[in-house]
């Protein structure tokens, strides 16, 4: 028991209060796993000293893979020998984070047998995180996982574990089958997921609609965001019902429309669909009355990342619309070309978004064979320093033949 | 030559299990055929399919760091109430998928009794997406779980009630690496360093590649040098912006410093395209010292921003949309947060954030 061996005066403060406590979780795990006592001890020390006590990196893994395990060593192993090694395994989650109770128990059995019994459900990229085990246990954990049908996720300079929103499994707004696409991308690129061959990480995130519940536009090198081309599906009776129930259609819906493409005369809502930018606001407010159109697909965007190294970027439009049933093939073809260019020209630890900033979007488009379109920019350039290309100029008199 | 015998039948590259075998039969039946959804109560959603079938999702908050004992508890609850079918959300909540409306209240009661609040839907504050902190990271400038716990304790009622003007998403990253990618959140809590790397001159030549190290610095502040006849580096300290990228590539460049590490707070980001375009979070508070175990100054700062937003924003306005309407000077005035030199950007695209008009509210 934790309270027999370890004194956790500071951490105990975090057992108080209404929100579920991670300290209680570590203590629960310590009832069956003695390593958690040492984790509590080291964490208490961090709380006393206001600094972390994990050493930098350490390359460990399972045979044949270059990712999926994060090596972690204590910098005070003499005090806390049970967490001298405390490696993390990233386990590729099922698309949409769906489980059965049996599947969860299988994962628990494996992790109680081989590790601390502590997890994250889930890690930032989406993986199931098994938190803390020794080097010797990595291969046996992996063997048990694969026997149960699970595999490791990505880490380091690989394609990271793709993730997606709940999509068509439980959302009427999903404009394509996000879970299917996510699963198929993951399976297509198993080699790229497990064996680092890129300048840096590459993330896919599949969001079913512009609400972007998986933050793909902020967090993925390749963001696939569902949208539609035809008119919003409109049920006038249901609109009237919302109005009767007290929704102020003018103020709450029309006035918040970014392109002001909607008009409400007190009885009938009229949408100028030609002006609609598919922002989702009106649909979010009246899900019973308005739905995305029927001609569905996705916008493909490129380049999002957090600040390290050259500053944070949001993804920007690469292909405005790809029909839902062509998404996988289009992405495979496009990704091949992007990876080829990035692998050739990307600097060490340069994300694809940073490469585009460095070489220019136009050169990037040339390299991957896409034509420029106005949907790709918020506005055309406002500076006149144009790199006119040689072949566009006329040879001077006497210059050539 | 000696070879280790390969283990028999090693399975690799199988990828994750196919999601279909984890889907509730009702979800499988109505896959892609959902018609609409509505909120039944805070934390409870009702999705209705074209077929007329209904599925209820009951969402509960979790600390994300879960013991297998708690995962087993969730499995037991799922079996008791919904045939064993459950999922987790992109913000680390757990969701039970029920086909029987009558079971919602008993499940909620049991979750609450076990200490798992039900909520996080629509215009509530959902769970805080966060990183590992001192529990498991080598580069953190602060803890993650402890601050999240303290902030969510204070915002508990905002999780269980849907009474904000719009959704409000909080995220925490314990250093600038941002595993939590907090840079587009309504409120971002971000661990920061404030001291340049302390070069371990003895170990550096043994553990680091110097050209890679020099190239890692976004401002070119690292230059080669010799120390005791051995290759090393020196840092132009005025050029250091404490990003710790050098430490990521070279363990001999630690920036951790208990008295100088701490928390910064950023506001007004979003990822959704609803109404306005996705946007980055902007700096509100440059530095608050680490104060474990409960970081009261950080909690107060976040609660203050939430309360001012809740009072002043119009219906449907996210934090960033509200601030764009009232203007940044008024945001600082209403929240009482001092504006300092640190709020003015001086990195790559700094000029785009200067006020380039005379549109000023007096």
XYZ file of C-alpha atoms in Angstrom:
763
model
C 0.000 0.000 0.000
C 1.196 3.469 -0.842
C 0.621 4.903 2.604
C 2.875 2.317 4.252
C 6.017 3.165 2.358
C 5.768 6.591 0.779
C 4.951 9.917 2.335
C 3.082 12.087 -0.154
C 2.133 15.164 1.837
C 1.935 17.470 -1.195
C 0.344 14.979 -3.579
C -2.296 14.145 -0.982
C -3.627 17.678 -1.483
C -4.535 16.615 -5.016
C -6.834 13.883 -3.753
C -9.186 16.578 -2.470
C -11.856 18.314 -4.544
C -14.631 17.187 -6.908
C -12.647 16.445 -10.103
C -11.334 12.860 -10.405
C -7.800 12.649 -9.043
C -4.761 11.284 -10.882
C -3.060 10.814 -7.494
C -5.851 8.456 -6.460
C -5.283 6.597 -9.725
C -1.563 6.156 -9.037
C -2.341 5.026 -5.491
C -4.948 2.581 -6.794
C -2.365 1.116 -9.156
C 0.185 0.903 -6.360
C -2.034 -1.590 -4.545
C -1.028 -4.209 -7.090
C 2.106 -2.706 -8.601
C 4.996 -1.741 -6.298
C 6.636 0.416 -8.990
C 3.860 2.945 -8.455
C 5.108 3.566 -4.911
C 8.382 4.738 -6.363
C 6.555 6.799 -8.965
C 4.654 8.513 -6.148
C 7.899 9.031 -4.269
C 9.632 10.606 -7.252
C 6.607 12.745 -8.099
C 6.422 13.991 -4.498
C 10.098 14.947 -4.826
C 9.274 16.875 -8.015
C 6.505 18.680 -6.154
C 8.921 19.564 -3.347
C 11.700 20.724 -5.672
C 9.539 22.130 -8.483
C 11.383 20.183 -11.160
C 11.050 16.967 -13.123
C 13.217 13.944 -12.374
C 13.240 12.079 -15.656
C 16.394 11.798 -17.693
C 16.580 12.806 -21.303
C 15.445 10.169 -23.807
C 17.151 6.833 -24.159
C 16.685 4.672 -27.226
C 14.767 1.497 -26.474
C 12.231 -0.389 -28.527
C 10.992 -3.673 -29.811
C 12.805 -5.676 -32.453
C 12.383 -4.373 -35.986
C 10.547 -1.190 -35.018
C 12.110 2.254 -34.683
C 9.221 3.791 -32.795
C 6.323 3.147 -30.459
C 8.379 3.097 -27.273
C 9.566 6.185 -25.399
C 12.597 5.432 -23.268
C 12.397 6.957 -19.827
C 14.921 6.733 -16.968
C 14.847 8.271 -13.497
C 17.643 10.708 -12.606
C 17.367 9.568 -8.967
C 17.378 5.769 -9.448
C 19.172 5.183 -6.147
C 16.184 6.638 -4.311
C 13.518 5.077 -6.503
C 14.979 1.894 -8.022
C 11.607 0.596 -9.240
C 11.300 3.474 -11.684
C 14.958 3.407 -12.767
C 13.491 2.387 -16.147
C 9.970 3.605 -16.692
C 9.390 3.360 -20.451
C 6.179 4.267 -22.245
C 4.529 2.182 -24.945
C 2.239 3.826 -27.449
C -0.447 1.348 -28.490
C -2.378 2.166 -31.651
C -5.963 2.844 -30.567
C -9.002 1.595 -32.493
C -10.396 4.336 -34.781
C -12.870 6.592 -32.964
C -11.655 5.236 -29.586
C -14.434 2.630 -29.493
C -14.012 -0.392 -27.200
C -15.889 -3.291 -25.771
C -15.496 -4.136 -22.102
C -13.680 -7.325 -23.183
C -11.138 -5.404 -25.249
C -10.434 -3.065 -22.337
C -9.946 -5.999 -19.957
C -7.567 -7.660 -22.413
C -5.460 -4.484 -22.453
C -5.599 -4.308 -18.634
C -4.481 -7.941 -18.293
C -1.494 -7.374 -20.564
C -0.455 -4.203 -18.827
C -0.847 -5.583 -15.305
C 1.295 -8.545 -16.324
C 4.091 -6.488 -17.872
C 3.974 -2.925 -16.543
C 2.886 -0.413 -13.938
C -0.856 -0.691 -14.566
C -0.948 3.031 -15.310
C -2.254 4.326 -18.607
C -3.378 7.412 -20.409
C -6.709 7.044 -22.139
C -5.477 8.540 -24.365
C -2.231 10.273 -25.354
C -2.155 13.507 -27.310
C -1.803 11.908 -30.736
C -4.560 9.444 -29.876
C -2.693 6.301 -28.856
C -3.438 4.215 -25.792
C -0.494 5.008 -23.513
C 1.010 2.304 -21.334
C 2.946 4.303 -18.777
C 6.008 2.731 -17.241
C 7.812 -0.574 -17.685
C 11.324 -2.007 -17.751
C 13.402 -2.685 -20.850
C 13.119 -6.462 -20.396
C 9.342 -6.279 -20.498
C 9.061 -4.461 -23.829
C 9.318 -7.470 -26.110
C 6.969 -9.666 -24.012
C 4.408 -6.814 -23.829
C 4.601 -6.430 -27.590
C 4.162 -10.184 -28.119
C 1.052 -10.219 -25.931
C -0.355 -7.119 -27.607
C 0.028 -8.451 -31.129
C -1.399 -11.808 -30.079
C -4.460 -9.889 -28.868
C -4.687 -7.980 -32.175
C -3.115 -4.704 -31.064
C 0.038 -3.070 -32.443
C 2.272 -0.197 -31.410
C 1.734 3.398 -32.536
C 4.292 5.868 -33.819
C 7.013 7.970 -32.234
C 10.006 9.858 -33.588
C 10.437 10.738 -37.246
C 7.666 8.522 -38.579
C 4.104 8.828 -39.738
C 2.442 9.179 -36.342
C -0.640 7.197 -35.421
C -3.484 8.689 -37.487
C -6.606 9.673 -35.570
C -10.166 10.703 -36.368
C -13.409 11.974 -34.905
C -16.380 9.704 -34.177
C -17.555 10.297 -37.742
C -20.419 8.355 -39.238
C -20.495 5.955 -36.301
C -22.454 8.507 -34.288
C -22.606 11.861 -35.995
C -24.993 13.096 -38.647
C -22.546 15.795 -39.749
C -19.750 13.481 -40.886
C -19.270 14.200 -44.588
C -17.155 11.093 -45.123
C -16.342 7.900 -43.233
C -13.555 9.203 -40.987
C -13.010 5.946 -39.102
C -12.662 3.952 -42.297
C -10.221 6.433 -43.824
C -8.204 6.596 -40.605
C -8.043 2.804 -40.384
C -7.082 2.435 -44.035
C -4.365 5.100 -43.884
C -2.956 3.399 -40.790
C -2.882 0.019 -42.484
C -1.525 1.371 -45.775
C 1.433 3.004 -44.064
C 2.446 0.418 -41.442
C 6.063 0.544 -42.576
C 6.175 4.353 -42.389
C 4.506 4.173 -38.951
C 6.997 1.788 -37.412
C 10.280 2.589 -39.156
C 11.582 6.174 -39.074
C 12.556 7.335 -42.566
C 11.378 10.956 -42.599
C 12.988 14.300 -41.683
C 10.539 14.538 -38.761
C 7.037 13.514 -37.702
C 4.053 13.456 -40.078
C 0.495 13.435 -38.752
C -2.854 12.672 -40.377
C -6.090 13.670 -38.699
C -9.510 12.970 -40.153
C -12.349 15.306 -39.130
C -15.821 14.624 -40.482
C -16.977 18.242 -40.732
C -15.676 21.810 -40.340
C -16.314 21.701 -36.559
C -13.078 19.685 -36.514
C -13.466 17.762 -33.230
C -9.962 16.280 -33.626
C -8.286 19.675 -34.091
C -6.851 18.507 -37.399
C -6.309 22.032 -38.726
C -4.058 22.830 -35.751
C -2.401 19.515 -35.106
C -1.849 17.535 -38.287
C 0.555 17.891 -41.189
C -2.247 16.564 -43.361
C -5.727 17.636 -42.265
C -8.727 15.995 -43.933
C -11.838 17.993 -43.067
C -15.270 16.907 -44.271
C -17.399 19.331 -46.268
C -20.081 19.341 -48.972
C -20.593 20.973 -52.363
C -24.335 21.210 -52.917
C -27.045 22.945 -50.854
C -27.604 22.619 -47.106
C -30.493 20.199 -46.565
C -33.295 22.234 -45.092
C -36.472 21.149 -43.301
C -38.747 24.209 -43.155
C -41.192 22.673 -40.699
C -38.324 21.950 -38.288
C -37.032 25.537 -38.687
C -40.491 26.811 -37.737
C -40.471 24.472 -34.757
C -37.175 25.927 -33.493
C -38.651 29.422 -33.921
C -41.795 28.407 -32.027
C -39.657 27.049 -29.201
C -38.036 30.464 -28.807
C -34.945 30.384 -30.981
C -34.354 33.844 -32.440
C -33.600 32.788 -36.012
C -32.587 36.288 -37.076
C -30.272 37.000 -34.167
C -28.996 33.534 -33.283
C -28.662 32.122 -36.782
C -28.688 34.746 -39.574
C -26.713 37.448 -37.752
C -23.947 34.962 -36.904
C -23.571 33.768 -40.492
C -20.095 34.868 -41.649
C -21.201 35.591 -45.218
C -24.704 36.817 -44.331
C -26.119 34.406 -46.864
C -29.299 33.729 -44.882
C -32.549 35.662 -44.630
C -35.466 35.098 -42.235
C -38.806 36.799 -42.850
C -40.471 35.481 -39.707
C -41.807 32.406 -41.477
C -39.316 31.162 -43.994
C -35.538 30.811 -43.881
C -33.841 31.396 -47.227
C -30.238 30.366 -47.758
C -28.150 31.618 -50.655
C -26.069 28.435 -50.826
C -23.815 29.888 -53.486
C -22.456 32.282 -50.845
C -22.252 29.730 -48.013
C -18.713 28.905 -46.794
C -19.787 25.714 -44.934
C -18.847 27.085 -41.506
C -21.437 24.905 -39.679
C -22.846 27.597 -37.372
C -26.471 27.414 -38.545
C -26.340 23.611 -38.663
C -24.866 23.490 -35.141
C -27.686 25.681 -33.838
C -30.521 23.817 -35.597
C -29.405 20.198 -36.099
C -32.966 18.995 -36.605
C -33.700 21.541 -39.323
C -30.454 21.931 -41.271
C -27.953 19.320 -42.408
C -24.889 19.261 -44.645
C -25.710 18.693 -48.321
C -25.682 15.326 -50.055
C -22.665 15.818 -52.328
C -20.109 15.136 -49.640
C -16.361 14.839 -49.429
C -13.474 16.653 -47.808
C -11.044 19.532 -48.069
C -7.404 18.462 -47.821
C -5.125 20.898 -46.008
C -1.401 20.804 -45.340
C 1.158 21.892 -42.810
C -0.156 22.394 -39.237
C 2.233 22.101 -36.330
C 3.057 23.374 -32.839
C 5.749 26.094 -32.397
C 8.964 24.050 -32.413
C 11.038 24.969 -34.455
C 10.111 27.950 -36.634
C 6.751 28.852 -35.077
C 3.256 27.345 -34.973
C 1.300 26.922 -38.195
C -2.295 26.139 -39.085
C -2.903 23.905 -42.063
C -3.794 25.618 -45.330
C -5.901 24.454 -48.251
C -4.286 22.125 -50.753
C -7.309 20.567 -52.469
C -10.626 22.363 -51.913
C -12.830 19.320 -52.500
C -12.349 15.601 -52.989
C -15.478 13.433 -53.245
C -15.835 11.045 -50.300
C -15.356 7.879 -52.349
C -12.134 9.164 -53.924
C -10.459 10.277 -50.697
C -8.278 7.259 -49.985
C -6.895 6.974 -53.516
C -6.329 10.734 -53.801
C -4.551 10.821 -50.468
C -2.335 7.869 -51.295
C -1.222 9.436 -54.538
C -0.758 12.882 -53.023
C 1.021 11.597 -49.927
C 3.507 9.658 -52.013
C 4.451 12.844 -53.861
C 4.583 14.955 -50.683
C 6.768 12.443 -48.853
C 9.102 12.131 -51.812
C 9.673 15.895 -51.957
C 9.894 16.304 -48.180
C 12.325 13.392 -47.805
C 14.506 14.857 -50.545
C 14.479 18.526 -49.518
C 13.375 18.649 -45.882
C 16.059 19.466 -43.346
C 16.541 17.367 -40.251
C 13.562 18.045 -37.923
C 11.765 20.201 -40.465
C 8.020 19.579 -40.615
C 6.398 19.724 -44.028
C 4.687 23.031 -43.127
C 8.039 24.615 -42.378
C 9.487 23.261 -45.611
C 6.632 24.946 -47.498
C 7.356 28.236 -45.701
C 11.011 27.921 -46.657
C 10.699 26.974 -50.331
C 7.396 28.750 -51.023
C 3.979 27.221 -51.650
C 4.246 27.699 -55.422
C 7.443 25.651 -55.594
C 5.866 23.035 -53.354
C 2.846 22.823 -55.691
C 5.193 22.379 -58.675
C 6.976 19.584 -56.858
C 3.829 17.655 -56.043
C 2.137 18.408 -59.352
C -0.813 20.539 -58.226
C -2.117 23.619 -60.022
C -2.513 26.774 -57.910
C -6.113 27.761 -57.162
C -7.492 30.879 -55.426
C -8.997 28.723 -52.624
C -5.433 28.140 -51.421
C -4.868 31.729 -50.277
C -6.615 34.166 -47.953
C -5.527 36.839 -50.443
C -3.088 37.083 -53.329
C 0.335 38.474 -52.518
C 0.594 42.168 -51.636
C 4.296 42.458 -52.258
C 5.691 42.973 -55.764
C 8.858 40.922 -55.328
C 7.791 38.241 -57.761
C 10.112 35.413 -58.757
C 9.139 35.429 -62.417
C 10.222 32.224 -64.028
C 12.627 32.264 -66.932
C 10.342 30.350 -69.265
C 7.633 33.004 -68.841
C 9.867 35.788 -70.195
C 10.444 36.547 -73.859
C 14.064 36.180 -74.965
C 15.670 39.594 -75.702
C 16.450 40.468 -79.338
C 19.557 38.774 -80.419
C 19.530 36.561 -77.366
C 18.834 33.121 -78.643
C 17.862 31.855 -82.043
C 29.297 -15.493 -36.035
C 26.741 -15.988 -33.315
C 23.091 -15.393 -33.934
C 20.270 -15.184 -31.495
C 17.481 -17.530 -32.504
C 14.510 -15.568 -33.757
C 11.431 -16.063 -31.601
C 8.851 -18.290 -33.163
C 6.037 -16.602 -35.093
C 6.667 -13.003 -34.246
C 3.663 -10.903 -35.255
C 4.359 -7.352 -36.507
C 2.813 -4.595 -38.619
C -0.773 -5.659 -38.032
C -1.981 -2.162 -37.158
C -4.828 -1.498 -34.759
C -7.787 -3.865 -34.470
C -10.627 -3.042 -36.868
C -13.039 -0.665 -35.143
C -16.094 -2.497 -36.385
C -15.853 -5.238 -33.802
C -16.103 -2.678 -31.005
C -19.253 -0.963 -32.245
C -22.583 -1.176 -30.452
C -25.025 -3.167 -32.657
C -27.231 -0.094 -32.945
C -24.276 1.952 -34.160
C -23.304 -0.699 -36.652
C -26.874 -0.842 -37.928
C -27.216 2.934 -38.320
C -23.644 3.709 -39.382
C -23.738 6.758 -41.690
C -27.510 6.997 -41.252
C -27.791 9.403 -38.331
C -30.387 12.124 -38.749
C -29.967 14.567 -35.883
C -28.981 14.857 -32.251
C -30.051 16.835 -29.238
C -28.985 17.449 -25.691
C -31.028 15.501 -23.142
C -29.254 16.901 -20.103
C -25.777 18.159 -19.426
C -23.447 15.309 -20.360
C -26.158 13.307 -22.122
C -26.691 13.346 -25.895
C -29.423 11.672 -27.885
C -28.657 10.729 -31.486
C -31.576 9.722 -33.699
C -31.129 7.706 -36.897
C -33.154 7.775 -40.101
C -34.508 4.384 -38.987
C -35.896 5.966 -35.820
C -33.352 4.149 -33.648
C -31.894 6.169 -30.799
C -28.574 5.980 -29.000
C -27.775 7.880 -25.809
C -24.241 8.928 -24.939
C -23.453 9.571 -21.294
C -20.172 11.486 -20.983
C -18.062 11.535 -17.819
C -14.859 13.371 -16.980
C -11.679 11.435 -16.292
C -8.191 12.409 -15.109
C -6.791 10.811 -18.330
C -4.125 9.158 -16.222
C -6.059 5.987 -15.387
C -5.174 2.863 -13.455
C -6.213 -0.459 -14.919
C -8.487 -0.750 -11.858
C -10.491 2.253 -13.087
C -10.541 1.014 -16.679
C -11.969 -2.266 -15.336
C -14.539 -0.234 -13.458
C -15.568 1.494 -16.707
C -15.758 -1.936 -18.373
C -18.017 -3.221 -15.569
C -20.283 -0.181 -15.840
C -20.479 -0.578 -19.610
C -21.517 -4.190 -19.182
C -24.089 -3.349 -16.553
C -25.703 -0.522 -18.506
C -24.976 -0.862 -22.214
C -23.874 -4.307 -23.279
C -20.197 -3.489 -22.735
C -19.977 -0.736 -25.376
C -18.117 2.467 -24.630
C -15.685 4.936 -26.141
C -13.371 7.763 -25.202
C -13.571 11.265 -26.655
C -10.868 13.417 -28.216
C -10.783 15.314 -24.909
C -10.220 12.206 -22.781
C -13.756 11.856 -21.472
C -15.346 8.412 -21.285
C -18.675 7.881 -23.076
C -21.139 5.098 -22.388
C -23.418 4.254 -25.320
C -26.915 3.312 -24.166
C -29.886 2.112 -26.165
C -32.212 2.225 -23.148
C -33.229 5.665 -21.915
C -34.329 4.262 -18.559
C -30.755 3.356 -17.730
C -29.361 6.890 -18.056
C -30.206 8.075 -14.560
C -28.995 4.942 -12.730
C -25.710 5.095 -14.687
C -25.288 8.795 -13.922
C -25.965 8.147 -10.262
C -23.389 5.393 -10.148
C -20.771 7.471 -11.994
C -21.278 10.374 -9.614
C -21.058 8.089 -6.578
C -17.748 6.782 -7.923
C -16.444 10.340 -8.326
C -16.774 10.777 -12.097
C -18.719 13.943 -12.975
C -21.133 13.780 -15.914
C -20.982 16.730 -18.322
C -18.633 18.322 -20.820
C -21.189 18.668 -23.628
C -22.211 21.729 -25.679
C -21.595 25.042 -23.901
C -19.825 23.493 -20.947
C -16.098 23.439 -20.340
C -14.935 20.030 -21.455
C -12.019 18.104 -19.994
C -8.597 19.746 -20.228
C -6.419 18.135 -22.878
C -2.951 17.887 -21.352
C 0.534 16.424 -21.397
C 2.654 14.296 -19.023
C 4.406 16.874 -16.853
C 6.497 15.651 -13.966
C 4.708 12.284 -14.053
C 6.599 11.174 -17.115
C 8.410 13.876 -19.106
C 12.043 14.937 -19.216
C 11.560 18.415 -20.663
C 8.591 19.782 -18.724
C 8.742 23.284 -17.289
C 5.847 22.476 -14.976
C 3.593 19.599 -14.006
C 0.478 18.852 -16.063
C -1.902 16.614 -14.097
C -1.675 18.633 -10.871
C -2.614 21.921 -12.527
C -5.387 20.271 -14.527
C -6.802 18.731 -11.354
C -6.662 22.066 -9.506
C -8.218 24.065 -12.356
C -10.971 21.489 -12.978
C -11.785 21.379 -9.255
C -12.445 25.103 -9.489
C -14.355 24.833 -12.796
C -16.271 21.691 -11.867
C -19.669 23.425 -12.132
C -18.764 24.707 -15.578
C -18.210 21.080 -16.623
C -21.540 19.875 -15.272
C -23.569 22.855 -16.560
C -23.950 24.041 -20.150
C -24.340 27.706 -19.240
C -21.482 29.469 -21.020
C -22.048 31.654 -24.110
C -20.355 28.987 -26.273
C -18.051 26.050 -25.859
C -14.841 26.714 -23.985
C -11.824 24.505 -24.563
C -8.864 24.556 -22.201
C -5.594 22.773 -22.913
C -2.311 22.464 -21.063
C 1.181 21.750 -22.359
C 4.081 21.555 -19.927
C 6.649 22.991 -22.361
C 6.890 24.604 -25.790
C 7.137 21.235 -27.506
C 3.383 21.238 -26.960
C 2.569 17.538 -27.154
C -0.832 18.905 -26.212
C -0.783 21.350 -29.163
C -2.483 23.953 -27.023
C -1.890 26.770 -29.490
C -5.506 26.948 -30.730
C -7.448 26.750 -27.435
C -9.895 29.188 -25.856
C -7.552 29.103 -22.868
C -4.079 27.562 -23.086
C -1.927 26.915 -20.034
C 1.661 26.588 -21.179
C 4.812 25.754 -19.196
C 7.726 28.077 -19.982
C 11.423 28.320 -19.178
C 13.067 31.683 -18.578
C 16.758 30.881 -18.312
C 19.161 29.915 -21.112
C 20.561 26.369 -21.254
C 23.214 25.473 -18.729
C 25.857 23.799 -20.859
C 27.268 20.593 -19.342
C 30.704 21.052 -20.861
C 32.037 17.686 -19.720
C 29.280 15.548 -21.184
C 28.432 17.596 -24.270
C 31.100 16.222 -26.646
C 30.215 12.674 -25.595
C 26.446 12.845 -26.058
C 25.700 15.496 -28.696
C 26.321 16.093 -32.380
C 27.499 19.678 -32.465
C 26.340 20.611 -36.022
C 22.843 19.296 -35.249
C 22.864 21.241 -32.008
C 23.891 24.485 -33.700
C 21.259 24.001 -36.411
C 18.540 23.409 -33.836
C 18.471 27.001 -32.604
C 15.742 29.063 -34.316
C 17.569 32.339 -33.616
C 21.104 31.174 -34.342
C 22.184 31.816 -30.754
C 24.378 28.709 -30.520
C 27.926 28.849 -31.894
C 30.763 26.380 -31.840
C 33.492 26.860 -29.270
C 36.213 24.800 -27.655
C 36.338 24.005 -24.004
C 39.473 22.473 -22.522
C 40.613 21.629 -26.028
C 37.416 19.705 -26.712
C 34.680 20.742 -29.167
C 31.752 22.449 -27.468
C 29.311 25.342 -27.966
C 28.552 28.746 -26.528
C 25.198 30.512 -26.297
C 24.594 34.187 -27.040
C 22.219 34.613 -24.153
C 20.503 37.794 -25.413
C 19.360 35.779 -28.432
C 17.882 32.913 -26.414
C 14.081 32.759 -26.265
C 14.039 29.661 -24.062
C 12.343 27.333 -26.556
C 14.487 24.380 -25.392
C 14.841 23.001 -28.875
C 18.584 22.648 -28.219
C 17.812 20.480 -25.199
C 15.589 18.264 -27.335
C 18.525 17.398 -29.583
C 21.231 17.531 -26.887
C 20.771 16.346 -23.289
C 23.769 18.432 -22.225
C 21.772 21.682 -22.629
C 19.159 21.557 -19.834
C 17.012 24.649 -19.215
C 15.101 23.404 -16.184
C 15.199 25.820 -13.290
C 12.795 25.481 -10.343
C 12.714 29.188 -9.550
C 12.483 30.452 -13.117
C 10.244 27.874 -14.791
C 6.527 28.467 -14.620
C 3.273 29.007 -16.468
C 2.043 31.347 -19.187
C -1.611 31.760 -20.144
C -2.937 32.258 -23.669
C -6.485 32.983 -24.817
C -8.830 33.172 -27.780
C -7.801 30.281 -30.020
C -10.163 27.865 -31.743
C -10.018 25.020 -34.250
C -13.641 24.949 -35.336
C -14.605 26.760 -38.547
C -17.982 27.777 -37.099
C -18.636 31.476 -37.765
C -15.014 32.683 -37.785
C -11.891 30.975 -39.094
C -9.700 28.848 -36.805
C -7.215 30.976 -34.887
C -4.207 30.849 -32.602
C -4.350 31.598 -28.890
C -2.723 34.918 -27.918
C -0.699 35.779 -24.845
C -2.684 36.916 -21.803
C -0.265 36.330 -18.909
C 3.465 35.857 -19.655
C 4.509 34.255 -16.385
C 3.178 32.788 -13.151
C 5.675 30.932 -10.927
C 5.190 27.223 -10.263
C 3.395 26.817 -6.976
C 2.642 23.151 -6.306
C 0.685 21.282 -5.170
C -2.300 23.379 -6.296
C -1.011 26.374 -8.303
C -3.562 28.777 -6.743
C -2.397 31.771 -8.853
C -2.925 29.819 -12.081
C -6.342 28.615 -10.935
C -7.403 32.163 -10.031
C -6.157 33.526 -13.352
C -8.079 30.931 -15.383
C -11.248 31.280 -13.317
C -11.093 35.065 -13.670
C -10.805 34.878 -17.468
C -13.672 32.360 -17.639
C -15.893 34.516 -15.419
C -15.232 37.743 -17.321
C -15.904 35.925 -20.603
C -19.103 34.360 -19.259
C -20.355 37.759 -18.141
C -19.523 39.773 -21.252
C -19.564 37.524 -24.320
C -22.647 37.307 -26.502
C -24.404 34.022 -27.112
C -22.404 31.753 -29.479
C -19.239 33.850 -29.216
C -16.146 31.818 -28.484
C -13.472 33.476 -26.328
C -11.532 34.716 -29.373
C -14.644 35.985 -31.148
C -15.692 37.915 -28.056
C -12.241 39.493 -27.723
C -12.210 40.433 -31.407
C -15.541 42.189 -30.910
C -14.536 44.180 -27.831
C -10.858 44.641 -28.758
C -7.755 43.583 -26.863
C -7.398 46.799 -24.800
C -10.830 46.138 -23.308
C -9.959 42.479 -22.662
C -7.013 43.596 -20.531
C -9.156 46.238 -18.841
C -12.021 43.849 -18.009
C -9.789 41.039 -16.776
C -7.435 43.359 -14.900
C -4.456 41.633 -16.508
C -1.500 44.018 -16.994
C -0.255 44.519 -20.563
C 3.539 44.302 -20.776
C 6.393 44.353 -23.283
C 6.130 40.564 -23.442
C 2.719 40.812 -25.095
C 4.207 42.367 -28.235
C 5.483 39.707 -30.600
C 9.078 39.903 -31.806
C 9.528 36.630 -33.711
C 9.010 35.752 -37.366
C 5.616 37.230 -38.277
C 5.552 39.868 -35.526
C 4.524 42.737 -37.821
C 1.229 41.094 -38.686
C 0.125 41.475 -35.047
C 0.743 45.227 -34.741
C -2.309 47.503 -34.833
C -2.201 48.865 -38.364
C -5.238 51.144 -38.223
C -6.651 53.964 -36.100
C -9.589 51.839 -34.994
C -9.253 52.514 -31.286
C -11.989 52.427 -28.645
C -11.766 55.167 -25.998
